[in-house]
Amino acid sequence: MKQILTLDLGGSSIKHALLSESGSFLSDYGRHETDTESADGLKEKLKELRNQYAGQYDGLAVSMPGKINTKEGRCVTAGAYHRLDGTDMKRFLEEIFEVPAVIANDGKCAAYAEAESGSLKDVANGAVIVFGTGIGGGIVLNHKVWMGSDSGAGELSWLPTDFRGIFQKNRELYTSMWGGNCSAHALTVHFADKKGIPETEMDGERFFRDLKAGDADAAEVFRDFAQQCAAGIFAMQSMLELQRFAIGGGISAEPEVTETIRANLDELFAESSWIPCSKPEVTVCRYGNQANLIGALNFYLDQQ
């Protein structure tokens, strides 16, 4: 059985592990320093991982941000790795690792992992929502990850939340979108603003520590966050009528995140009994931070 090196190119680090074709982890799940500022810098970081796993892998499966054309192996856009926009990423990686490589969008990787054997395994139609620097995710229809007409489906950061604000002159467009208001990053930024401290001094760990300690400002920011999360799911449900939404990202490890989103969604549906669509289930992703690696492997196997 072949061994596949899986990588998740994130904005702050590269997650990595060696997996078997059956999805078993053959090495510890690790993190490696990355470089988002230049293609050459990233290449050097990847060479370090190549050397670390030398002689152990037969193929390469990569999850990364951006609009990714998996069939062509090309980054139309590359998210935090914007220097790679338009790059033939398959060729870029195969020149470094010297084995067949497959790339896929990180949100779609998470959705594929959950649909194949995780929290969405027993439903035909669902979605994964990953709260991080933005809001990533993927939509699953008839047990398959929906790629869209041009590989751009499931980019949930761009779901409008302020239809009037989008057209205001001199506005910051992203603040009118779900990702600008309701990501994990936005949560800590809003709390930092509330406390009057620099954004760099705030992170998720401190926010949830203060929330659990009864901080009134944290409670207010979290209440607004959970309500906006529920509103976004409500909007998606009115269009797609999915059976289940699975919540992912680092903050999903905090049980109150999924619980509070679910409670707010219940409230919305209770107040909108006339809405034609049914109320979906809301649960947490099974695979957590490993979902992108598992999903990348699934995409790799599909291409073989």
PDB file of C-alpha atoms in Angstrom:
ATOM      1  CA  MET A   1       0.000   0.000   0.000  1.00  0.00           C
ATOM      2  CA  LYS A   2       1.298   3.414  -0.955  1.00  0.00           C
ATOM      3  CA  GLN A   3       2.091   6.131   1.578  1.00  0.00           C
ATOM      4  CA  ILE A   4       0.964   9.673   0.869  1.00  0.00           C
ATOM      5  CA  LEU A   5       2.494  12.816   2.329  1.00  0.00           C
ATOM      6  CA  THR A   6      -0.335  15.225   3.147  1.00  0.00           C
ATOM      7  CA  LEU A   7       0.158  18.958   3.656  1.00  0.00           C
ATOM      8  CA  ASP A   8      -2.216  21.712   4.723  1.00  0.00           C
ATOM      9  CA  LEU A   9      -0.822  25.097   3.698  1.00  0.00           C
ATOM     10  CA  GLY A  10      -2.273  27.478   6.264  1.00  0.00           C
ATOM     11  CA  GLY A  11      -1.663  31.176   6.719  1.00  0.00           C
ATOM     12  CA  SER A  12       0.445  30.685   9.846  1.00  0.00           C
ATOM     13  CA  SER A  13       1.929  27.203   9.423  1.00  0.00           C
ATOM     14  CA  ILE A  14       2.064  24.076   7.290  1.00  0.00           C
ATOM     15  CA  LYS A  15       0.348  21.104   8.930  1.00  0.00           C
ATOM     16  CA  HIS A  16       1.694  17.751   7.798  1.00  0.00           C
ATOM     17  CA  ALA A  17       1.411  14.007   8.254  1.00  0.00           C
ATOM     18  CA  LEU A  18       2.107  10.778   6.421  1.00  0.00           C
ATOM     19  CA  LEU A  19      -1.068   8.808   5.656  1.00  0.00           C
ATOM     20  CA  SER A  20      -1.797   5.413   4.166  1.00  0.00           C
ATOM     21  CA  GLU A  21      -4.191   5.093   1.230  1.00  0.00           C
ATOM     22  CA  SER A  22      -6.814   3.856   3.714  1.00  0.00           C
ATOM     23  CA  GLY A  23      -6.509   7.083   5.701  1.00  0.00           C
ATOM     24  CA  SER A  24      -4.486   5.806   8.650  1.00  0.00           C
ATOM     25  CA  PHE A  25      -1.960   8.214  10.147  1.00  0.00           C
ATOM     26  CA  LEU A  26       1.515   6.730   9.792  1.00  0.00           C
ATOM     27  CA  SER A  27       3.260   9.648  11.478  1.00  0.00           C
ATOM     28  CA  ASP A  28       2.477  12.217  14.113  1.00  0.00           C
ATOM     29  CA  TYR A  29       0.432  15.238  13.054  1.00  0.00           C
ATOM     30  CA  GLY A  30       2.879  18.146  12.923  1.00  0.00           C
ATOM     31  CA  ARG A  31       3.249  21.844  12.165  1.00  0.00           C
ATOM     32  CA  HIS A  32       6.045  23.476  10.210  1.00  0.00           C
ATOM     33  CA  GLU A  33       6.933  27.109   9.671  1.00  0.00           C
ATOM     34  CA  THR A  34       5.669  28.599   6.418  1.00  0.00           C
ATOM     35  CA  ASP A  35       6.387  31.632   4.234  1.00  0.00           C
ATOM     36  CA  THR A  36       3.447  33.438   2.618  1.00  0.00           C
ATOM     37  CA  GLU A  37       5.503  36.343   1.263  1.00  0.00           C
ATOM     38  CA  SER A  38       7.292  34.712  -1.656  1.00  0.00           C
ATOM     39  CA  ALA A  39       7.198  31.585  -3.812  1.00  0.00           C
ATOM     40  CA  ASP A  40      10.917  31.036  -3.229  1.00  0.00           C
ATOM     41  CA  GLY A  41      10.491  31.307   0.519  1.00  0.00           C
ATOM     42  CA  LEU A  42       7.684  28.751   0.508  1.00  0.00           C
ATOM     43  CA  LYS A  43       9.764  26.468  -1.703  1.00  0.00           C
ATOM     44  CA  GLU A  44      12.543  26.419   0.912  1.00  0.00           C
ATOM     45  CA  LYS A  45      10.071  25.510   3.679  1.00  0.00           C
ATOM     46  CA  LEU A  46       8.656  22.714   1.537  1.00  0.00           C
ATOM     47  CA  LYS A  47      12.144  21.388   0.822  1.00  0.00           C
ATOM     48  CA  GLU A  48      12.645  21.079   4.582  1.00  0.00           C
ATOM     49  CA  LEU A  49       9.547  18.893   4.778  1.00  0.00           C
ATOM     50  CA  ARG A  50      10.703  16.904   1.755  1.00  0.00           C
ATOM     51  CA  ASN A  51      13.946  16.158   3.563  1.00  0.00           C
ATOM     52  CA  GLN A  52      12.123  15.287   6.776  1.00  0.00           C
ATOM     53  CA  TYR A  53      10.031  12.640   4.996  1.00  0.00           C
ATOM     54  CA  ALA A  54      12.653  11.545   2.465  1.00  0.00           C
ATOM     55  CA  GLY A  55      12.075   8.028   1.148  1.00  0.00           C
ATOM     56  CA  GLN A  56       8.768   7.600   2.994  1.00  0.00           C
ATOM     57  CA  TYR A  57       6.131   8.812   0.514  1.00  0.00           C
ATOM     58  CA  ASP A  58       4.827   7.799  -2.907  1.00  0.00           C
ATOM     59  CA  GLY A  59       2.546  10.760  -3.560  1.00  0.00           C
ATOM     60  CA  LEU A  60       1.678  14.237  -2.313  1.00  0.00           C
ATOM     61  CA  ALA A  61      -1.781  15.561  -1.336  1.00  0.00           C
ATOM     62  CA  VAL A  62      -2.065  19.274  -0.549  1.00  0.00           C
ATOM     63  CA  SER A  63      -4.818  21.393   0.945  1.00  0.00           C
ATOM     64  CA  MET A  64      -4.496  25.155   0.511  1.00  0.00           C
ATOM     65  CA  PRO A  65      -6.585  28.332   0.490  1.00  0.00           C
ATOM     66  CA  GLY A  66      -7.889  30.056  -2.600  1.00  0.00           C
ATOM     67  CA  LYS A  67      -9.781  29.194  -5.744  1.00  0.00           C
ATOM     68  CA  ILE A  68      -8.179  25.924  -6.751  1.00  0.00           C
ATOM     69  CA  ASN A  69      -8.726  24.054  -9.996  1.00  0.00           C
ATOM     70  CA  THR A  70      -7.958  20.541  -8.768  1.00  0.00           C
ATOM     71  CA  LYS A  71      -8.237  18.856 -12.164  1.00  0.00           C
ATOM     72  CA  GLU A  72      -5.693  21.220 -13.725  1.00  0.00           C
ATOM     73  CA  GLY A  73      -3.578  21.538 -10.566  1.00  0.00           C
ATOM     74  CA  ARG A  74      -3.707  25.322 -10.780  1.00  0.00           C
ATOM     75  CA  CYS A  75      -4.217  28.098  -8.232  1.00  0.00           C
ATOM     76  CA  VAL A  76      -6.531  30.672  -9.760  1.00  0.00           C
ATOM     77  CA  THR A  77      -6.059  32.512  -6.473  1.00  0.00           C
ATOM     78  CA  ALA A  78      -4.128  31.296  -3.444  1.00  0.00           C
ATOM     79  CA  GLY A  79      -5.507  33.125  -0.418  1.00  0.00           C
ATOM     80  CA  ALA A  80      -2.732  34.023   2.032  1.00  0.00           C
ATOM     81  CA  TYR A  81      -0.230  32.757  -0.583  1.00  0.00           C
ATOM     82  CA  HIS A  82      -1.219  35.537  -2.978  1.00  0.00           C
ATOM     83  CA  ARG A  83       2.231  35.473  -4.606  1.00  0.00           C
ATOM     84  CA  LEU A  84       1.174  32.129  -6.061  1.00  0.00           C
ATOM     85  CA  ASP A  85      -1.977  33.420  -7.777  1.00  0.00           C
ATOM     86  CA  GLY A  86      -2.188  31.855 -11.227  1.00  0.00           C
ATOM     87  CA  THR A  87       0.546  29.302 -10.495  1.00  0.00           C
ATOM     88  CA  ASP A  88       0.648  25.782 -11.892  1.00  0.00           C
ATOM     89  CA  MET A  89       0.848  24.464  -8.336  1.00  0.00           C
ATOM     90  CA  LYS A  90       0.950  20.821  -9.363  1.00  0.00           C
ATOM     91  CA  ARG A  91       4.139  21.419 -11.336  1.00  0.00           C
ATOM     92  CA  PHE A  92       5.568  23.650  -8.576  1.00  0.00           C
ATOM     93  CA  LEU A  93       5.124  20.865  -6.007  1.00  0.00           C
ATOM     94  CA  GLU A  94       6.196  17.982  -8.218  1.00  0.00           C
ATOM     95  CA  GLU A  95       9.493  19.711  -8.975  1.00  0.00           C
ATOM     96  CA  ILE A  96      10.177  19.809  -5.222  1.00  0.00           C
ATOM     97  CA  PHE A  97       8.871  16.410  -4.066  1.00  0.00           C
ATOM     98  CA  GLU A  98       9.385  14.412  -7.299  1.00  0.00           C
ATOM     99  CA  VAL A  99       6.140  12.431  -6.911  1.00  0.00           C
ATOM    100  CA  PRO A 100       2.608  12.918  -8.302  1.00  0.00           C
ATOM    101  CA  ALA A 101       0.859  15.807  -6.521  1.00  0.00           C
ATOM    102  CA  VAL A 102      -2.792  16.816  -6.174  1.00  0.00           C
ATOM    103  CA  ILE A 103      -4.037  20.095  -4.693  1.00  0.00           C
ATOM    104  CA  ALA A 104      -7.493  21.121  -3.481  1.00  0.00           C
ATOM    105  CA  ASN A 105      -9.144  24.009  -1.678  1.00  0.00           C
ATOM    106  CA  ASP A 106      -8.873  23.736   2.109  1.00  0.00           C
ATOM    107  CA  GLY A 107     -12.585  24.205   2.831  1.00  0.00           C
ATOM    108  CA  LYS A 108     -13.523  21.575   0.274  1.00  0.00           C
ATOM    109  CA  CYS A 109     -10.927  19.226   1.793  1.00  0.00           C
ATOM    110  CA  ALA A 110     -12.583  19.613   5.190  1.00  0.00           C
ATOM    111  CA  ALA A 111     -16.002  18.983   3.643  1.00  0.00           C
ATOM    112  CA  TYR A 112     -14.755  15.881   1.804  1.00  0.00           C
ATOM    113  CA  ALA A 113     -13.280  14.425   4.996  1.00  0.00           C
ATOM    114  CA  GLU A 114     -16.489  14.987   6.951  1.00  0.00           C
ATOM    115  CA  ALA A 115     -18.692  13.696   4.117  1.00  0.00           C
ATOM    116  CA  GLU A 116     -16.626  10.548   3.589  1.00  0.00           C
ATOM    117  CA  SER A 117     -16.283   9.368   7.164  1.00  0.00           C
ATOM    118  CA  GLY A 118     -17.040  12.222   9.564  1.00  0.00           C
ATOM    119  CA  SER A 119     -19.952  14.278  10.820  1.00  0.00           C
ATOM    120  CA  LEU A 120     -21.727  14.359   7.438  1.00  0.00           C
ATOM    121  CA  LYS A 121     -21.253  10.700   6.553  1.00  0.00           C
ATOM    122  CA  ASP A 122     -24.884   9.703   7.147  1.00  0.00           C
ATOM    123  CA  VAL A 123     -26.547  12.633   5.343  1.00  0.00           C
ATOM    124  CA  ALA A 124     -26.869  13.269   1.609  1.00  0.00           C
ATOM    125  CA  ASN A 125     -26.800  17.067   1.833  1.00  0.00           C
ATOM    126  CA  GLY A 126     -24.811  19.146   4.292  1.00  0.00           C
ATOM    127  CA  ALA A 127     -22.111  21.738   4.742  1.00  0.00           C
ATOM    128  CA  VAL A 128     -18.925  22.324   6.684  1.00  0.00           C
ATOM    129  CA  ILE A 129     -18.304  25.818   8.045  1.00  0.00           C
ATOM    130  CA  VAL A 130     -14.746  26.516   9.200  1.00  0.00           C
ATOM    131  CA  PHE A 131     -14.310  29.630  11.340  1.00  0.00           C
ATOM    132  CA  GLY A 132     -10.725  30.846  11.102  1.00  0.00           C
ATOM    133  CA  THR A 133      -9.016  33.912   9.660  1.00  0.00           C
ATOM    134  CA  GLY A 134     -12.026  34.012   7.338  1.00  0.00           C
ATOM    135  CA  ILE A 135     -14.898  31.564   6.936  1.00  0.00           C
ATOM    136  CA  GLY A 136     -14.008  28.573   4.827  1.00  0.00           C
ATOM    137  CA  GLY A 137     -16.135  25.604   4.074  1.00  0.00           C
ATOM    138  CA  GLY A 138     -17.671  23.288   1.589  1.00  0.00           C
ATOM    139  CA  ILE A 139     -21.113  22.207   0.468  1.00  0.00           C
ATOM    140  CA  VAL A 140     -22.020  18.531   0.096  1.00  0.00           C
ATOM    141  CA  LEU A 141     -24.874  17.643  -2.276  1.00  0.00           C
ATOM    142  CA  ASN A 142     -25.918  14.028  -2.848  1.00  0.00           C
ATOM    143  CA  HIS A 143     -22.863  12.883  -0.860  1.00  0.00           C
ATOM    144  CA  LYS A 144     -20.461  14.787  -3.148  1.00  0.00           C
ATOM    145  CA  VAL A 145     -18.529  17.984  -2.499  1.00  0.00           C
ATOM    146  CA  TRP A 146     -20.038  20.641  -4.759  1.00  0.00           C
ATOM    147  CA  MET A 147     -17.225  22.375  -6.636  1.00  0.00           C
ATOM    148  CA  GLY A 148     -19.406  24.900  -8.463  1.00  0.00           C
ATOM    149  CA  SER A 149     -19.326  25.811 -12.141  1.00  0.00           C
ATOM    150  CA  ASP A 150     -15.746  27.095 -11.928  1.00  0.00           C
ATOM    151  CA  SER A 151     -14.280  25.645  -8.695  1.00  0.00           C
ATOM    152  CA  GLY A 152     -15.496  28.563  -6.555  1.00  0.00           C
ATOM    153  CA  ALA A 153     -18.433  27.123  -4.586  1.00  0.00           C
ATOM    154  CA  GLY A 154     -18.433  27.170  -0.795  1.00  0.00           C
ATOM    155  CA  GLU A 155     -16.421  30.371  -0.304  1.00  0.00           C
ATOM    156  CA  LEU A 156     -18.565  31.377   2.664  1.00  0.00           C
ATOM    157  CA  SER A 157     -16.530  34.435   3.654  1.00  0.00           C
ATOM    158  CA  TRP A 158     -18.242  36.275   0.789  1.00  0.00           C
ATOM    159  CA  LEU A 159     -21.808  35.667   1.884  1.00  0.00           C
ATOM    160  CA  PRO A 160     -23.261  39.199   2.163  1.00  0.00           C
ATOM    161  CA  THR A 161     -24.478  40.280   5.594  1.00  0.00           C
ATOM    162  CA  ASP A 162     -25.157  43.945   4.804  1.00  0.00           C
ATOM    163  CA  PHE A 163     -26.860  44.357   1.444  1.00  0.00           C
ATOM    164  CA  ARG A 164     -26.965  48.147   1.686  1.00  0.00           C
ATOM    165  CA  GLY A 165     -23.386  48.441   2.921  1.00  0.00           C
ATOM    166  CA  ILE A 166     -22.013  46.633  -0.111  1.00  0.00           C
ATOM    167  CA  PHE A 167     -22.935  49.587  -2.312  1.00  0.00           C
ATOM    168  CA  GLN A 168     -21.797  52.379   0.016  1.00  0.00           C
ATOM    169  CA  LYS A 169     -18.969  54.475  -1.374  1.00  0.00           C
ATOM    170  CA  ASN A 170     -15.658  54.531   0.531  1.00  0.00           C
ATOM    171  CA  ARG A 171     -16.662  51.372   2.367  1.00  0.00           C
ATOM    172  CA  GLU A 172     -14.481  48.426   3.250  1.00  0.00           C
ATOM    173  CA  LEU A 173     -16.222  45.759   1.168  1.00  0.00           C
ATOM    174  CA  TYR A 174     -15.213  42.844   3.400  1.00  0.00           C
ATOM    175  CA  THR A 175     -16.994  44.348   6.420  1.00  0.00           C
ATOM    176  CA  SER A 176     -20.263  43.796   4.549  1.00  0.00           C
ATOM    177  CA  MET A 177     -19.502  40.082   4.206  1.00  0.00           C
ATOM    178  CA  TRP A 178     -19.850  37.138   6.586  1.00  0.00           C
ATOM    179  CA  GLY A 179     -16.079  36.600   6.806  1.00  0.00           C
ATOM    180  CA  GLY A 180     -15.477  40.212   7.801  1.00  0.00           C
ATOM    181  CA  ASN A 181     -17.964  40.077  10.651  1.00  0.00           C
ATOM    182  CA  CYS A 182     -18.201  36.507  11.795  1.00  0.00           C
ATOM    183  CA  SER A 183     -14.842  34.763  11.481  1.00  0.00           C
ATOM    184  CA  ALA A 184     -12.827  33.660  14.498  1.00  0.00           C
ATOM    185  CA  HIS A 185     -10.456  36.508  13.670  1.00  0.00           C
ATOM    186  CA  ALA A 186     -13.323  39.017  13.624  1.00  0.00           C
ATOM    187  CA  LEU A 187     -14.454  37.723  17.011  1.00  0.00           C
ATOM    188  CA  THR A 188     -11.128  38.605  18.644  1.00  0.00           C
ATOM    189  CA  VAL A 189     -10.856  41.907  16.755  1.00  0.00           C
ATOM    190  CA  HIS A 190     -14.285  43.004  17.984  1.00  0.00           C
ATOM    191  CA  PHE A 191     -13.353  42.072  21.552  1.00  0.00           C
ATOM    192  CA  ALA A 192     -10.058  43.955  21.314  1.00  0.00           C
ATOM    193  CA  ASP A 193     -11.944  47.019  20.059  1.00  0.00           C
ATOM    194  CA  LYS A 194     -14.382  46.679  22.945  1.00  0.00           C
ATOM    195  CA  LYS A 195     -11.515  46.587  25.414  1.00  0.00           C
ATOM    196  CA  GLY A 196      -9.580  49.368  23.696  1.00  0.00           C
ATOM    197  CA  ILE A 197      -6.443  47.294  23.210  1.00  0.00           C
ATOM    198  CA  PRO A 198      -4.390  46.497  20.066  1.00  0.00           C
ATOM    199  CA  GLU A 199      -5.591  43.560  17.983  1.00  0.00           C
ATOM    200  CA  THR A 200      -2.149  41.971  18.312  1.00  0.00           C
ATOM    201  CA  GLU A 201      -2.669  41.588  22.054  1.00  0.00           C
ATOM    202  CA  MET A 202      -5.845  39.568  21.663  1.00  0.00           C
ATOM    203  CA  ASP A 203      -6.314  35.943  20.635  1.00  0.00           C
ATOM    204  CA  GLY A 204      -8.934  33.243  20.925  1.00  0.00           C
ATOM    205  CA  GLU A 205      -7.433  31.749  24.061  1.00  0.00           C
ATOM    206  CA  ARG A 206      -7.706  35.011  25.983  1.00  0.00           C
ATOM    207  CA  PHE A 207     -11.189  35.712  24.623  1.00  0.00           C
ATOM    208  CA  PHE A 208     -12.626  32.398  25.802  1.00  0.00           C
ATOM    209  CA  ARG A 209     -10.804  32.664  29.116  1.00  0.00           C
ATOM    210  CA  ASP A 210     -12.475  36.037  29.727  1.00  0.00           C
ATOM    211  CA  LEU A 211     -15.821  34.736  28.482  1.00  0.00           C
ATOM    212  CA  LYS A 212     -15.742  31.827  30.932  1.00  0.00           C
ATOM    213  CA  ALA A 213     -14.703  34.206  33.718  1.00  0.00           C
ATOM    214  CA  GLY A 214     -17.911  36.181  33.186  1.00  0.00           C
ATOM    215  CA  ASP A 215     -16.546  39.229  31.371  1.00  0.00           C
ATOM    216  CA  ALA A 216     -19.572  41.284  30.246  1.00  0.00           C
ATOM    217  CA  ASP A 217     -17.863  42.608  27.117  1.00  0.00           C
ATOM    218  CA  ALA A 218     -16.851  39.104  26.053  1.00  0.00           C
ATOM    219  CA  ALA A 219     -20.408  37.894  26.592  1.00  0.00           C
ATOM    220  CA  GLU A 220     -21.802  40.715  24.437  1.00  0.00           C
ATOM    221  CA  VAL A 221     -19.308  40.097  21.600  1.00  0.00           C
ATOM    222  CA  PHE A 222     -19.921  36.342  21.733  1.00  0.00           C
ATOM    223  CA  ARG A 223     -23.699  36.804  21.683  1.00  0.00           C
ATOM    224  CA  ASP A 224     -23.432  38.970  18.561  1.00  0.00           C
ATOM    225  CA  PHE A 225     -21.030  36.472  16.951  1.00  0.00           C
ATOM    226  CA  ALA A 226     -23.325  33.488  17.577  1.00  0.00           C
ATOM    227  CA  GLN A 227     -26.362  35.371  16.300  1.00  0.00           C
ATOM    228  CA  GLN A 228     -24.581  36.311  13.069  1.00  0.00           C
ATOM    229  CA  CYS A 229     -23.388  32.725  12.640  1.00  0.00           C
ATOM    230  CA  ALA A 230     -26.974  31.504  13.013  1.00  0.00           C
ATOM    231  CA  ALA A 231     -28.224  34.164  10.595  1.00  0.00           C
ATOM    232  CA  GLY A 232     -25.703  33.046   7.966  1.00  0.00           C
ATOM    233  CA  ILE A 233     -26.755  29.419   8.346  1.00  0.00           C
ATOM    234  CA  PHE A 234     -30.392  30.513   8.132  1.00  0.00           C
ATOM    235  CA  ALA A 235     -29.637  32.280   4.826  1.00  0.00           C
ATOM    236  CA  MET A 236     -27.819  29.243   3.416  1.00  0.00           C
ATOM    237  CA  GLN A 237     -30.637  26.959   4.519  1.00  0.00           C
ATOM    238  CA  SER A 238     -33.265  29.052   2.757  1.00  0.00           C
ATOM    239  CA  MET A 239     -31.383  28.432  -0.520  1.00  0.00           C
ATOM    240  CA  LEU A 240     -30.132  24.877  -0.125  1.00  0.00           C
ATOM    241  CA  GLU A 241     -32.238  23.165   2.583  1.00  0.00           C
ATOM    242  CA  LEU A 242     -29.402  20.995   3.866  1.00  0.00           C
ATOM    243  CA  GLN A 243     -29.749  18.318   6.510  1.00  0.00           C
ATOM    244  CA  ARG A 244     -26.760  19.183   8.663  1.00  0.00           C
ATOM    245  CA  PHE A 245     -24.121  21.861   9.200  1.00  0.00           C
ATOM    246  CA  ALA A 246     -20.801  20.830  10.787  1.00  0.00           C
ATOM    247  CA  ILE A 247     -18.818  23.548  12.567  1.00  0.00           C
ATOM    248  CA  GLY A 248     -15.019  23.507  12.308  1.00  0.00           C
ATOM    249  CA  GLY A 249     -11.975  25.648  12.960  1.00  0.00           C
ATOM    250  CA  GLY A 250      -9.979  26.059  16.149  1.00  0.00           C
ATOM    251  CA  ILE A 251     -12.836  27.688  18.066  1.00  0.00           C
ATOM    252  CA  SER A 252     -15.072  24.669  17.457  1.00  0.00           C
ATOM    253  CA  ALA A 253     -13.111  22.951  20.239  1.00  0.00           C
ATOM    254  CA  GLU A 254     -15.052  25.199  22.630  1.00  0.00           C
ATOM    255  CA  PRO A 255     -18.414  23.389  23.155  1.00  0.00           C
ATOM    256  CA  GLU A 256     -20.313  26.627  23.742  1.00  0.00           C
ATOM    257  CA  VAL A 257     -19.601  27.763  20.168  1.00  0.00           C
ATOM    258  CA  THR A 258     -21.673  25.051  18.476  1.00  0.00           C
ATOM    259  CA  GLU A 259     -24.210  24.983  21.319  1.00  0.00           C
ATOM    260  CA  THR A 260     -24.868  28.735  21.152  1.00  0.00           C
ATOM    261  CA  ILE A 261     -25.047  28.828  17.355  1.00  0.00           C
ATOM    262  CA  ARG A 262     -27.569  25.971  17.504  1.00  0.00           C
ATOM    263  CA  ALA A 263     -29.645  27.730  20.155  1.00  0.00           C
ATOM    264  CA  ASN A 264     -29.795  30.924  18.090  1.00  0.00           C
ATOM    265  CA  LEU A 265     -30.744  28.993  14.964  1.00  0.00           C
ATOM    266  CA  ASP A 266     -33.515  27.253  16.941  1.00  0.00           C
ATOM    267  CA  GLU A 267     -34.785  30.685  17.950  1.00  0.00           C
ATOM    268  CA  LEU A 268     -34.803  31.920  14.355  1.00  0.00           C
ATOM    269  CA  PHE A 269     -36.792  28.929  13.155  1.00  0.00           C
ATOM    270  CA  ALA A 270     -39.201  29.169  16.093  1.00  0.00           C
ATOM    271  CA  GLU A 271     -39.928  32.774  15.116  1.00  0.00           C
ATOM    272  CA  SER A 272     -40.237  31.885  11.413  1.00  0.00           C
ATOM    273  CA  SER A 273     -42.574  28.922  11.470  1.00  0.00           C
ATOM    274  CA  TRP A 274     -43.887  29.835   8.013  1.00  0.00           C
ATOM    275  CA  ILE A 275     -40.500  29.438   6.286  1.00  0.00           C
ATOM    276  CA  PRO A 276     -40.746  26.577   3.736  1.00  0.00           C
ATOM    277  CA  CYS A 277     -37.352  24.971   4.456  1.00  0.00           C
ATOM    278  CA  SER A 278     -36.796  22.573   7.333  1.00  0.00           C
ATOM    279  CA  LYS A 279     -34.494  23.311  10.274  1.00  0.00           C
ATOM    280  CA  PRO A 280     -31.068  21.651   9.875  1.00  0.00           C
ATOM    281  CA  GLU A 281     -28.997  19.944  12.516  1.00  0.00           C
ATOM    282  CA  VAL A 282     -25.902  21.784  13.769  1.00  0.00           C
ATOM    283  CA  THR A 283     -22.982  19.723  15.027  1.00  0.00           C
ATOM    284  CA  VAL A 284     -19.209  19.908  15.360  1.00  0.00           C
ATOM    285  CA  CYS A 285     -16.758  18.512  12.796  1.00  0.00           C
ATOM    286  CA  ARG A 286     -15.365  15.117  13.704  1.00  0.00           C
ATOM    287  CA  TYR A 287     -11.827  15.581  12.450  1.00  0.00           C
ATOM    288  CA  GLY A 288     -10.924  19.057  13.719  1.00  0.00           C
ATOM    289  CA  ASN A 289      -7.556  20.293  12.480  1.00  0.00           C
ATOM    290  CA  GLN A 290      -6.849  16.975  10.742  1.00  0.00           C
ATOM    291  CA  ALA A 291      -9.820  17.309   8.363  1.00  0.00           C
ATOM    292  CA  ASN A 292      -7.880  19.136   5.646  1.00  0.00           C
ATOM    293  CA  LEU A 293      -5.191  16.445   5.523  1.00  0.00           C
ATOM    294  CA  ILE A 294      -7.754  13.637   5.317  1.00  0.00           C
ATOM    295  CA  GLY A 295      -9.750  15.486   2.666  1.00  0.00           C
ATOM    296  CA  ALA A 296      -6.624  16.218   0.632  1.00  0.00           C
ATOM    297  CA  LEU A 297      -5.894  12.487   0.634  1.00  0.00           C
ATOM    298  CA  ASN A 298      -9.418  11.818  -0.655  1.00  0.00           C
ATOM    299  CA  PHE A 299      -8.918  14.257  -3.529  1.00  0.00           C
ATOM    300  CA  TYR A 300      -5.548  12.648  -4.292  1.00  0.00           C
ATOM    301  CA  LEU A 301      -7.053   9.169  -4.484  1.00  0.00           C
ATOM    302  CA  ASP A 302      -9.809  10.438  -6.806  1.00  0.00           C
ATOM    303  CA  GLN A 303      -7.151  11.582  -9.282  1.00  0.00           C
ATOM    304  CA  GLN A 304      -5.334   8.244  -9.428  1.00  0.00           C
TER     305      GLN A 304
END
